[in-house]
Structures are given as structure tokens and as C-alpha cells.
mmCIF file of C-alpha atoms in Angstrom:
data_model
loop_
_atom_site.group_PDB
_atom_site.id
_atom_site.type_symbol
_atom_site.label_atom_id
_atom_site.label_comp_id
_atom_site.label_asym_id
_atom_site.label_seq_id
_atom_site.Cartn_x
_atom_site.Cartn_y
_atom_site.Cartn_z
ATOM 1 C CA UNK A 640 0.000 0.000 0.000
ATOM 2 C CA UNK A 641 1.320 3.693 -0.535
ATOM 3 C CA UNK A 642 1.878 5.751 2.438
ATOM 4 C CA UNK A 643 0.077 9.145 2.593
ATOM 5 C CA UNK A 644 0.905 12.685 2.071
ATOM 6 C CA UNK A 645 1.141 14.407 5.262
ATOM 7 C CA UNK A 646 -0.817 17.159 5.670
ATOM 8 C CA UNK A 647 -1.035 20.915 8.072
ATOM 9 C CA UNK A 648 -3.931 23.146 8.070
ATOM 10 C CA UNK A 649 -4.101 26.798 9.584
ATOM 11 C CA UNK A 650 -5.294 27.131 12.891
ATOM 12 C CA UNK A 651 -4.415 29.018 15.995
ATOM 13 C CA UNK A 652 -1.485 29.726 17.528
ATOM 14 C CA UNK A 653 -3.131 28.034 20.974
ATOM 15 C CA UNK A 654 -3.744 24.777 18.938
ATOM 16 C CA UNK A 655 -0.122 24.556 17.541
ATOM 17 C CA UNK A 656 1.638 25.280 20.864
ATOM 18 C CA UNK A 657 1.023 25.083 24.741
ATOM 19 C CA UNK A 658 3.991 27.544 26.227
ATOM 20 C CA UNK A 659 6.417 27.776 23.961
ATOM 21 C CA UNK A 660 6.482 24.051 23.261
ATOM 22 C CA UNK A 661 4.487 22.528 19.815
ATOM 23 C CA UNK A 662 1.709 20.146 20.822
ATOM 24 C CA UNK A 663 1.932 18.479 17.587
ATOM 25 C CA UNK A 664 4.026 19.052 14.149
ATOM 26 C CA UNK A 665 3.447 22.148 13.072
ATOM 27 C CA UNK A 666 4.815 25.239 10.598
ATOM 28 C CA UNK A 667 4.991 28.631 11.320
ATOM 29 C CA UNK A 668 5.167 31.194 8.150
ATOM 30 C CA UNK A 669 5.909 34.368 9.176
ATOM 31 C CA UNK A 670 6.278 36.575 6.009
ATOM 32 C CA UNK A 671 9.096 35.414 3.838
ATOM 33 C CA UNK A 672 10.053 32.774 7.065
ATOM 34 C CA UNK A 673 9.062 29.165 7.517
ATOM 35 C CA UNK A 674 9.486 27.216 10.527
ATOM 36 C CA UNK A 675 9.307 23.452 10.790
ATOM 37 C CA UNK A 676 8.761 22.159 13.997
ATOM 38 C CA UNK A 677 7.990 18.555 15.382
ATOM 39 C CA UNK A 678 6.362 18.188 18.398
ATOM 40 C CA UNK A 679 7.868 19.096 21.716
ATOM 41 C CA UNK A 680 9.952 21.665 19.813
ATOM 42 C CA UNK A 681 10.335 25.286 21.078
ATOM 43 C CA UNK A 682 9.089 28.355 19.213
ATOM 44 C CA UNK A 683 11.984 30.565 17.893
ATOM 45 C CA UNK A 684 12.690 33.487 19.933
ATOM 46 C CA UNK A 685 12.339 36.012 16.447
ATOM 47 C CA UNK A 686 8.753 34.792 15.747
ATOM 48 C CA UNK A 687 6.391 37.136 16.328
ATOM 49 C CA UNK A 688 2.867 35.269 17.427
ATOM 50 C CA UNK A 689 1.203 38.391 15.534
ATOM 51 C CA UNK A 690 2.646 38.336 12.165
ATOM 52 C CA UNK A 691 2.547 34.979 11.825
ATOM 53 C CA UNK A 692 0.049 31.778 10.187
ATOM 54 C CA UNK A 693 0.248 28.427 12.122
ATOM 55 C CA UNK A 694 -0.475 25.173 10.455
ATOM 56 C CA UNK A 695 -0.692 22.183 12.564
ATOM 57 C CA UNK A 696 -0.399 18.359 11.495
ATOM 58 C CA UNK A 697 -3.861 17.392 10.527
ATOM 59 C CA UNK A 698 -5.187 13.354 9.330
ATOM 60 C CA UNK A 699 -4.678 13.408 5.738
ATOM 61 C CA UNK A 700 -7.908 11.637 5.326
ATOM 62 C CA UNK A 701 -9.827 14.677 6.958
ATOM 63 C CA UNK A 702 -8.506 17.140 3.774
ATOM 64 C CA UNK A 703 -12.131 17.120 2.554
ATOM 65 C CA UNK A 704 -13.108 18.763 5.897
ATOM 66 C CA UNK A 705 -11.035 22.139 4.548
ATOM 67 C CA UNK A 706 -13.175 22.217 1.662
ATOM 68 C CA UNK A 707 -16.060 23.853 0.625
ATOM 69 C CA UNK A 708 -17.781 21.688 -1.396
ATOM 70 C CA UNK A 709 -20.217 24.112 -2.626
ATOM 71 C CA UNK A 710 -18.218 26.165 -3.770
ATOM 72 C CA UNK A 711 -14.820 23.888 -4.520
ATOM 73 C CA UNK A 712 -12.689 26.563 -2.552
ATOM 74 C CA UNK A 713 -9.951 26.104 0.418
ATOM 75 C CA UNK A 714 -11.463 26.707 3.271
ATOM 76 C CA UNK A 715 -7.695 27.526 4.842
ATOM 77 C CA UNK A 716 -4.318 27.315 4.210
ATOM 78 C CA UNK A 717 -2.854 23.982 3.899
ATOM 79 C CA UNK A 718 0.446 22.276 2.929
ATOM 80 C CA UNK A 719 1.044 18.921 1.810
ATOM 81 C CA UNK A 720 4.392 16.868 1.803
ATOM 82 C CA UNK A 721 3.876 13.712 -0.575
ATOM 83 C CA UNK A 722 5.193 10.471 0.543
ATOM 84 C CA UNK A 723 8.522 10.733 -0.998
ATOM 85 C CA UNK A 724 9.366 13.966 1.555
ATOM 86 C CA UNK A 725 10.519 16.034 -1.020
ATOM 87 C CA UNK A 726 7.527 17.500 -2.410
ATOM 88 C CA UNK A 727 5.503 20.307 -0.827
ATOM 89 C CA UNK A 728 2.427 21.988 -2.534
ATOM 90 C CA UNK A 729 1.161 25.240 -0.732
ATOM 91 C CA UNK A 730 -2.334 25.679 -1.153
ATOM 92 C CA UNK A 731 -3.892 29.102 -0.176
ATOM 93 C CA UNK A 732 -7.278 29.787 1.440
ATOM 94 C CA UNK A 733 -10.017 30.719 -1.398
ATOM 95 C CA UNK A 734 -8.337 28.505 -3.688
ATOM 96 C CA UNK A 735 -10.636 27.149 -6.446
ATOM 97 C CA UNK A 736 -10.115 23.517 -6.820
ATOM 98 C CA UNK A 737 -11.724 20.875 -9.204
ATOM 99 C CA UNK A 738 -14.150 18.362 -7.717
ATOM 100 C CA UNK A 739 -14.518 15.642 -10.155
ATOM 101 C CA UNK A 740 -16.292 12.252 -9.177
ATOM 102 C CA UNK A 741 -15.791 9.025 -10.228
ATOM 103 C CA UNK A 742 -19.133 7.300 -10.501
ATOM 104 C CA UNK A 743 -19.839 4.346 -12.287
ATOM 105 C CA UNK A 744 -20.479 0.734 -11.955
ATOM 106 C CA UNK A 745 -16.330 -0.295 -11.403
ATOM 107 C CA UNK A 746 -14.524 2.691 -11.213
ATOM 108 C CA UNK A 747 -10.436 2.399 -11.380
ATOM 109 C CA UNK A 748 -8.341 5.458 -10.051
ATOM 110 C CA UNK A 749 -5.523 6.482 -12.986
ATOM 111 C CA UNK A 750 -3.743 9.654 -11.468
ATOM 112 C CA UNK A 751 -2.136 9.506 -7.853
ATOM 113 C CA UNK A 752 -1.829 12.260 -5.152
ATOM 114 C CA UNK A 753 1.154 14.720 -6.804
ATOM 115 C CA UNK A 754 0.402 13.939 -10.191
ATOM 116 C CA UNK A 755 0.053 16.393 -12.633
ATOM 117 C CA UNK A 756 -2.816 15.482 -14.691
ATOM 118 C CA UNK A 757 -3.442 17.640 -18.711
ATOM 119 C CA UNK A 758 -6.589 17.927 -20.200
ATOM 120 C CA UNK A 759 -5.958 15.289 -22.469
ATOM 121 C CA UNK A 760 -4.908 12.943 -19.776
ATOM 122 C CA UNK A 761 -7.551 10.296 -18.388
ATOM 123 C CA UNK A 762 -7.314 10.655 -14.666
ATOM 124 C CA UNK A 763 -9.750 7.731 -14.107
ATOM 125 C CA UNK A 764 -12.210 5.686 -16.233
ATOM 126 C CA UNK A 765 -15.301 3.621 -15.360
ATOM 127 C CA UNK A 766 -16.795 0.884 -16.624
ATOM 128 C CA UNK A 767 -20.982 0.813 -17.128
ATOM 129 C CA UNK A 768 -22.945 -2.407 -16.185
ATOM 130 C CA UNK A 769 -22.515 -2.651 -20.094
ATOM 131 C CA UNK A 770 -19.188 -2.475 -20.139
ATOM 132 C CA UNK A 771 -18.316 0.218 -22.229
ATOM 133 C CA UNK A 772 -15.561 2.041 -20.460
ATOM 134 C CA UNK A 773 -15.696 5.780 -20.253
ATOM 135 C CA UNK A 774 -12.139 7.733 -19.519
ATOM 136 C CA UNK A 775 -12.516 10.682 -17.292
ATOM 137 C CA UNK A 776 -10.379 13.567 -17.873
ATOM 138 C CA UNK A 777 -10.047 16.948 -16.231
ATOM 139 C CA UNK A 778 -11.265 20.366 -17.848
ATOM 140 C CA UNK A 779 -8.072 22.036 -16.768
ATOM 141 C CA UNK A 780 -4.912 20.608 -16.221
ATOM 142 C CA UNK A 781 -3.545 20.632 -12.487
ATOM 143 C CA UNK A 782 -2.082 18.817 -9.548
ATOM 144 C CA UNK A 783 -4.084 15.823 -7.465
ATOM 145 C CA UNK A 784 -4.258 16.906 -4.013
ATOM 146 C CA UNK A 785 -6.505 14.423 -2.715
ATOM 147 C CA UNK A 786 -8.255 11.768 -3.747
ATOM 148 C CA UNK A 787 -11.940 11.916 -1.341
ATOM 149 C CA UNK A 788 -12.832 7.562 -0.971
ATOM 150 C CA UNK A 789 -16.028 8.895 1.806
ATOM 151 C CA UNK A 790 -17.939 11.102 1.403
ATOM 152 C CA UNK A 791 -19.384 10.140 -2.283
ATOM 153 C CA UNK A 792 -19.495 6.582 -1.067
ATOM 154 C CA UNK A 793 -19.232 3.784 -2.692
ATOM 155 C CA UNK A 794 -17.533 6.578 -5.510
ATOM 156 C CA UNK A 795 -14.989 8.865 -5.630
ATOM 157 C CA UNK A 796 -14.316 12.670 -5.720
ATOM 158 C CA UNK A 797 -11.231 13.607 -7.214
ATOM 159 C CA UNK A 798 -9.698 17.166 -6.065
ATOM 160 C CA UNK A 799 -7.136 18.837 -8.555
ATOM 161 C CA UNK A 800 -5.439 21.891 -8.295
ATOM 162 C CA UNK A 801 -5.704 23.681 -11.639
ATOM 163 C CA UNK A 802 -2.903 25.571 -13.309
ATOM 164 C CA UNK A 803 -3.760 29.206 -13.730
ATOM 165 C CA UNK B 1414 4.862 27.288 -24.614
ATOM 166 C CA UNK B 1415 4.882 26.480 -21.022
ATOM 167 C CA UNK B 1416 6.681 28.517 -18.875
ATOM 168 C CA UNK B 1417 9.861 26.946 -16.747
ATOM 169 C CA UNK B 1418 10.282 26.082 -12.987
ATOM 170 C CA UNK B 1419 12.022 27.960 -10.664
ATOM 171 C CA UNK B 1420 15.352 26.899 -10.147
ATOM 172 C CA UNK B 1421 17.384 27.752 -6.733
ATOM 173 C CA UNK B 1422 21.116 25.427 -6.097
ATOM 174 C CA UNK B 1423 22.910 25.585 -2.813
ATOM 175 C CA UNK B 1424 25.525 27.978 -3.025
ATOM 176 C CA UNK B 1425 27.977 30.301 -0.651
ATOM 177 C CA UNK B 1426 27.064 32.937 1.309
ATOM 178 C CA UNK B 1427 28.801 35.811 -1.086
ATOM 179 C CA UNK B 1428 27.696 34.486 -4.051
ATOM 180 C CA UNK B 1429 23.785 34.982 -2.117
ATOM 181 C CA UNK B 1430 24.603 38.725 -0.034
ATOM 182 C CA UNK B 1431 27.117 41.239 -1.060
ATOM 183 C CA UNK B 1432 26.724 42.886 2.605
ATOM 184 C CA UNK B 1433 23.304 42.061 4.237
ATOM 185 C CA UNK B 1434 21.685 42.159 1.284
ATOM 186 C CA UNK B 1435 21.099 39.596 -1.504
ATOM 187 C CA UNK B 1436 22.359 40.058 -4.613
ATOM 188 C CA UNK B 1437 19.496 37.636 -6.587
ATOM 189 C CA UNK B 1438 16.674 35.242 -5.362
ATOM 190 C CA UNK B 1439 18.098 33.216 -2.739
ATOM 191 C CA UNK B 1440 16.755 30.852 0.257
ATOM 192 C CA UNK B 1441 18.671 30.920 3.305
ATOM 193 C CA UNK B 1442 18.250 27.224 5.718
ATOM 194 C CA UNK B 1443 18.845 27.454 9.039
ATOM 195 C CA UNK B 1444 18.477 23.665 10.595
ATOM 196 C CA UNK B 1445 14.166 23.378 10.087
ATOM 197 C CA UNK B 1446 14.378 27.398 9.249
ATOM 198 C CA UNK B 1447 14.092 28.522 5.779
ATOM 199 C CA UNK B 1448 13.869 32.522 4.357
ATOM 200 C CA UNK B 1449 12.890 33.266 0.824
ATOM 201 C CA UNK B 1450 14.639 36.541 0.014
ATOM 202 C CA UNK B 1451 13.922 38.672 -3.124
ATOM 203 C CA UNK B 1452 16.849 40.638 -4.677
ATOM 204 C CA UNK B 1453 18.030 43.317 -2.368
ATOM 205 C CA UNK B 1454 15.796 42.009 0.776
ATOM 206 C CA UNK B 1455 17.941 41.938 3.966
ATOM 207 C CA UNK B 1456 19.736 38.823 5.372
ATOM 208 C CA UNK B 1457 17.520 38.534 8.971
ATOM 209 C CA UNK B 1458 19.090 39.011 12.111
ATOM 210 C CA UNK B 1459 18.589 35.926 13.347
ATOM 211 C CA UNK B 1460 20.387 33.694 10.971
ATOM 212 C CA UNK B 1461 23.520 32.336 11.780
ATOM 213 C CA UNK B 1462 25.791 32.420 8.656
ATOM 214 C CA UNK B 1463 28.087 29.523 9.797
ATOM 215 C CA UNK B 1464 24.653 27.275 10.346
ATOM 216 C CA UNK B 1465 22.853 28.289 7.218
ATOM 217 C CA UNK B 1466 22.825 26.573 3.762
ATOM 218 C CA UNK B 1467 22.109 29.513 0.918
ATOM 219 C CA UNK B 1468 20.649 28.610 -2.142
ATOM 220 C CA UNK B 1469 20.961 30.833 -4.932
ATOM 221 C CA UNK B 1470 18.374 31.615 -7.843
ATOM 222 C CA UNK B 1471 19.974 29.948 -10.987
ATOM 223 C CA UNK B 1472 18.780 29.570 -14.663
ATOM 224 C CA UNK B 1473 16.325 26.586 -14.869
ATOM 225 C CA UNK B 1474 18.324 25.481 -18.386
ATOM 226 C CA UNK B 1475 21.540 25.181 -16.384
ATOM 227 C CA UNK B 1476 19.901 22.486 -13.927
ATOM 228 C CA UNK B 1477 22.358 19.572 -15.712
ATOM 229 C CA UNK B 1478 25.508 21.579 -14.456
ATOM 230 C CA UNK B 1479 25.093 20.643 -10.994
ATOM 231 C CA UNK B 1480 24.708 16.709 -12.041
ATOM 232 C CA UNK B 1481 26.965 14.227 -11.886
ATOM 233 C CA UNK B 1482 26.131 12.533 -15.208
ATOM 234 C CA UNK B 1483 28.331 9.625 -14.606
ATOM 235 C CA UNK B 1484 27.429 8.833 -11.132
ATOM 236 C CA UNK B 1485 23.704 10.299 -11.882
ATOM 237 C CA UNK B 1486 24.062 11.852 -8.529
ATOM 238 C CA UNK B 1487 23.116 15.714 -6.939
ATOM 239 C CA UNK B 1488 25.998 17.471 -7.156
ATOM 240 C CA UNK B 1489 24.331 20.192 -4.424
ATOM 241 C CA UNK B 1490 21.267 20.751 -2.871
ATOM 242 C CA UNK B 1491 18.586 22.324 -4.764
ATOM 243 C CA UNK B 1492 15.078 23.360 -5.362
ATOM 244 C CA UNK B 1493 12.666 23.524 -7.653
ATOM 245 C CA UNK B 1494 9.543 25.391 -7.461
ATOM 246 C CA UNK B 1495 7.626 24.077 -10.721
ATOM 247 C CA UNK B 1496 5.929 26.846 -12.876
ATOM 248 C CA UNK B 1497 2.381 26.529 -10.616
ATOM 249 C CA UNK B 1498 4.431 28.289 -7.951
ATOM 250 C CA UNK B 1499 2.221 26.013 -5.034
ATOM 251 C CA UNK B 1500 4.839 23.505 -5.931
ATOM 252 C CA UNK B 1501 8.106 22.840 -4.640
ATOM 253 C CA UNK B 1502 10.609 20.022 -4.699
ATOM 254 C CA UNK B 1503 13.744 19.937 -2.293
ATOM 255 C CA UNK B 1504 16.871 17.779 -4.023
ATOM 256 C CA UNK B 1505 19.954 16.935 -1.763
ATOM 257 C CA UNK B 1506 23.721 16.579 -2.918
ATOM 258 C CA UNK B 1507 24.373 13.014 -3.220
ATOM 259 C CA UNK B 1508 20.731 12.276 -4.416
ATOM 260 C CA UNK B 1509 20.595 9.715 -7.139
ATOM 261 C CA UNK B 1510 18.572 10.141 -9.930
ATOM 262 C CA UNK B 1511 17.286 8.257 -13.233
ATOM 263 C CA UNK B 1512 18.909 9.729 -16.393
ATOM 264 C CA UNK B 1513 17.230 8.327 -19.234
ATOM 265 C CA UNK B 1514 17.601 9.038 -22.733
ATOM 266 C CA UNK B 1515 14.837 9.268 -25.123
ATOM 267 C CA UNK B 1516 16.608 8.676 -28.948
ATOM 268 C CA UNK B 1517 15.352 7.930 -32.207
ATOM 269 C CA UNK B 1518 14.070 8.922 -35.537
ATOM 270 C CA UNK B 1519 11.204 11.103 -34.281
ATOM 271 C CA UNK B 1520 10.367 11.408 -30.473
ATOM 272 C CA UNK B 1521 7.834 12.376 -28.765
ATOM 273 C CA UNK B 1522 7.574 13.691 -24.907
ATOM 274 C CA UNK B 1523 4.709 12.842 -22.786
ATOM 275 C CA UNK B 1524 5.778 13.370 -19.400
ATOM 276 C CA UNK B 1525 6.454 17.357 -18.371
ATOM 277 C CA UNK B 1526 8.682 18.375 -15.659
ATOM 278 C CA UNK B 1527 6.637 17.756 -12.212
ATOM 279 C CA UNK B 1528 4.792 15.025 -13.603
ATOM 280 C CA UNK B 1529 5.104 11.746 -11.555
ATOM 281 C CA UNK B 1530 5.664 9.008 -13.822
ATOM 282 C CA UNK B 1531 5.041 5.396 -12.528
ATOM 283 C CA UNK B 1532 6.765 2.519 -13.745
ATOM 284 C CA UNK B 1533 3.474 1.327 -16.069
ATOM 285 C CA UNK B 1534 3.314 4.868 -17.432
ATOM 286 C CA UNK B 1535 5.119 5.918 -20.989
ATOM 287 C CA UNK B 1536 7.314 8.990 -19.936
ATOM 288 C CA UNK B 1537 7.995 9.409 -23.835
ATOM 289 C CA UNK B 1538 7.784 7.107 -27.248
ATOM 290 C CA UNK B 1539 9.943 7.080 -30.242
ATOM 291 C CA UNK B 1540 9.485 5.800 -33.559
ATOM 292 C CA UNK B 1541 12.113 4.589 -36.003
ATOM 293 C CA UNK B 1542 12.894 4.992 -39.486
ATOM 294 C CA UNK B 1543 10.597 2.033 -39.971
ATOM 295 C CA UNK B 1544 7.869 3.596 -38.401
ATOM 296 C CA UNK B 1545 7.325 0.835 -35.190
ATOM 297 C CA UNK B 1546 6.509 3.328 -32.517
ATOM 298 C CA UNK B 1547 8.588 1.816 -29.006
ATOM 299 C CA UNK B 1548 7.317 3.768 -25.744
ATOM 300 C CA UNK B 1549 9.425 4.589 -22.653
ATOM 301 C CA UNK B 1550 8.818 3.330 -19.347
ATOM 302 C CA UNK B 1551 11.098 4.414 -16.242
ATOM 303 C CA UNK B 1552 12.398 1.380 -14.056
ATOM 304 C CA UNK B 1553 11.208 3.067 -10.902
ATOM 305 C CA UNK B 1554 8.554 5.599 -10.051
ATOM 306 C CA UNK B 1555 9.316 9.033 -9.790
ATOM 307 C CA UNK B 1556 8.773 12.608 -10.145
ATOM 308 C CA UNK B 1557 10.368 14.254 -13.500
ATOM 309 C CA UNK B 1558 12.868 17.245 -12.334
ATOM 310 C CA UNK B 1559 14.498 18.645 -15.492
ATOM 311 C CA UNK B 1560 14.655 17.058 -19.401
ATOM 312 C CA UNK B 1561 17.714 18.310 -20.713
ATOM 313 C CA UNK B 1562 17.644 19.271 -24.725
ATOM 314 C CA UNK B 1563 21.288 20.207 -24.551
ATOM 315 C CA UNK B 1564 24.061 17.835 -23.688
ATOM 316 C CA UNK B 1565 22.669 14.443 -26.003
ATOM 317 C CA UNK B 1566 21.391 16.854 -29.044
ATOM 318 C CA UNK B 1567 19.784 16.146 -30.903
ATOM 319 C CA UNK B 1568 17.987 13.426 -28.260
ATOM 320 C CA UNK B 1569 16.714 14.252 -24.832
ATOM 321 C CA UNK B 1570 17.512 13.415 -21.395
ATOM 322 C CA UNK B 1571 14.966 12.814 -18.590
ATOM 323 C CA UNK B 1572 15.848 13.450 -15.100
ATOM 324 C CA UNK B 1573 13.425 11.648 -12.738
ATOM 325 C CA UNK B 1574 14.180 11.918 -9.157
ATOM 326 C CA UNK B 1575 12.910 7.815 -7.927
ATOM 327 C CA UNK B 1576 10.567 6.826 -5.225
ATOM 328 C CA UNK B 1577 12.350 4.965 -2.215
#
């Protein structure tokens, strides 16, 4: 099985740290400065608690949560790490995303979390009780964020970050 | 015609500040600190020269300069922030990477820098003189980082940075 992203959401200062200690991971973006603390870690003495966003180490599975899915916009900041630790996509509050089910009678997921799917590229297909098999592709191309397996039970809702 | 990544490589401090301020795009990393200075934005107080990495804002066409292309190795650190500018990939010195050609009578890329490519997935095809079409698949998963049109002209080189 593939691990997950990891994921941190914006929230409060109180919910990132208790004293000057982190409660859980958690980054602090202060301007033009990011801090990257685990839990336990102390708060930098130049950080000022005013200036700055907190993010906090949040379930990856709970991503959805962060979403309005009325409107397909970030409901908060949020960063995500993808499994192999070296990639990091900032997402912004207001953000418009793509939400793009997968409904059909199978239904086989293409495109992973951190890929980069075109407009010509099938990010999933389905097959009808007929079995003709339809390949679903994005409007605009953009980057998988998260791929939702609950809330459109027993289907899927893709979420894609579009290119500008 | 798509426009590049962003292409920082770990450098010195003088070659980043002339004084305290910088003298092009540069990210300063201080242990789990990291600053993203402009051009001519102060060096912050708190950073501790003789602790700090400095990466240094580079031309993205130069990326293959800082590879070794026998060992297919990181020569330095790097980063890459890929044209979406939500995206960012973090390469260390020593890092291996795939370098794989793509040669032949006409070729064809299908993969774009940022796109994770999966072993299953064509990255690129070629097609001889004889018109039999062969597609390229990498050997591991990974995330495409640079495809050099330079050094093997007039063939390509793919740069994917593998999955552990």
C-alpha cells in the first residue's frame, strides 16, 4: 500500500503550541520565514505570534473537511508533503479547486496524489454495467491533491489543483 | 509554450549577499528554518551564517551543471519550485537520480517536468525509421525534475528523481 501525504492546516497559535512548546508538528510562516517544527519543539525566539500563520499536522484523510464543497474553494491554508518527503504543494485559502467524481459501476483510479494530470490525460475511467468504459479527464490541467474515498461513497471525488 | 520552474542550487554565502543584502533570489536554511529573500531584501538578524545553507536563484536550463552525469548523482542541494508556484521540490547533494535518454528517428515527450511518472506509465515514445513506434517506461517511479535538450542533441535526457 502507498503511504500518505502528510498534511497541516491553519489554525491558531493556541492549537499549535502550549507555552512555547508545539503540541503536535506544526509550521509557522511568518512573512518570507518558515518554521518546521515537530512536536515538543520550542518556538523561535524572532517569531512574532502576531505576524505569523500556524499550520498544525492534521489526518490526511480529513482534507475534505477544509473544503467547501459548494463552492470547490480552500477553506484555509494547507500544505502537503507527498510520501517521498521532497515535495511540498502550498495551497492558499479561497483557492478554487476541481471536484470531479468518479461514478460508475467499477470505477479504477488512474492519477495519484502529486500527479500532474493535462486535459488530455484520463485521470480515471469507469466501466458501465454494459461495459463500455468511459475515460474521465479533467477540464483544466492541475495537480491531485486528494483523492476523497467517503464522502461520495461507494464513488470517488477527485480534487485537482488547476494551473492558472 | 509552457513557462519553466524555478530553479534555486545551494551555493555560498557571497555568491547569495554582497553585505546584508542579496544580490538575486536566494533561500537561506537554518536547521528546520528557511527565508525566501527577493533581490536586495535583507539577510535577517537571526540567521547564523556559519549554520545556514544559501541557495541561490539559478537559470532553470543550467539544472544539468550541478549533475553528476556519470554517477547520476546531486551534485548540491537544490530546489525547484515548478511553474504553478504552489509547488516545490527539495533535491539533496548526493541524491541519485534516473537519467534516461529518449533517442530515435522522431520522439515524442509525454511526461512534463513535475509530472510523476510510474513505472506502467510511458514517460515518452519514439518511432524509427521504420515507423514501429517503441514507448518509454522508467524502471522506478518518480517525479520528473528537469529534461535536458542540450548535452545528447539532438535526443533528450529525462531526469526523474525515484521513489524509495
Amino acid at each position: 500500500m502507498e503511504r500518505l501525504p502528510r498534511l497541516y492546516v491553519e489554525t491558531s497559535f493556541e492549537e499549535c503550541f502550549a507555552g512555547e512548546k508545539a503540541v503536535e508538528d506544526c509550521v509557522v510562516i511568518m512573512d518570507n520565514v518558515e518554521v518546521w517544527l515537530g512536536k515538543g519543539e520550542a518556538l523561535p525566539g524572532f517569531i512574532d505570534v502576531e505576524r505569523s500563520k500556524f499550520l498544525r499536522r492534521e489526518v490526511y484523510d480529513r482534507f475534505y473537511l477544509y473544503v467547501d464543497r459548494v463552492e470547490s474553494r480552500m477553506l484555509a491554508d494547507a500544505i502537503l508533503v507527498l510520501p517521498d518527503g521532497r515535495t511540498r504543494i502550498y495551497l492558499r485559502k479561497g483557492d478554487e479547486l476541481l471536484l470531479l467524481p468518479v461514478e460508475g459501476f467499477t470505477k479504477t483510479l488512474i492519477a495519484n496524489v502529486g500527479n500532474r494530470v493535462r486535459t488530455g490525460d484520463a485521470f480515471a475511467a469507469v466501466t458501465t454495467r454494459k461495459g463500455e468504459v468511459h475515460y474521465l479527464k479533467p477540464p483544466k490541467s492541475g495537480t491531485v491533491v486528494f483523492i476523497d474515498e467517503i464522502t461520495n461513497r461507494p464513488h470517488y471525488v477527485y480534487y485537482i489543483l488547476p494551473e492558472e
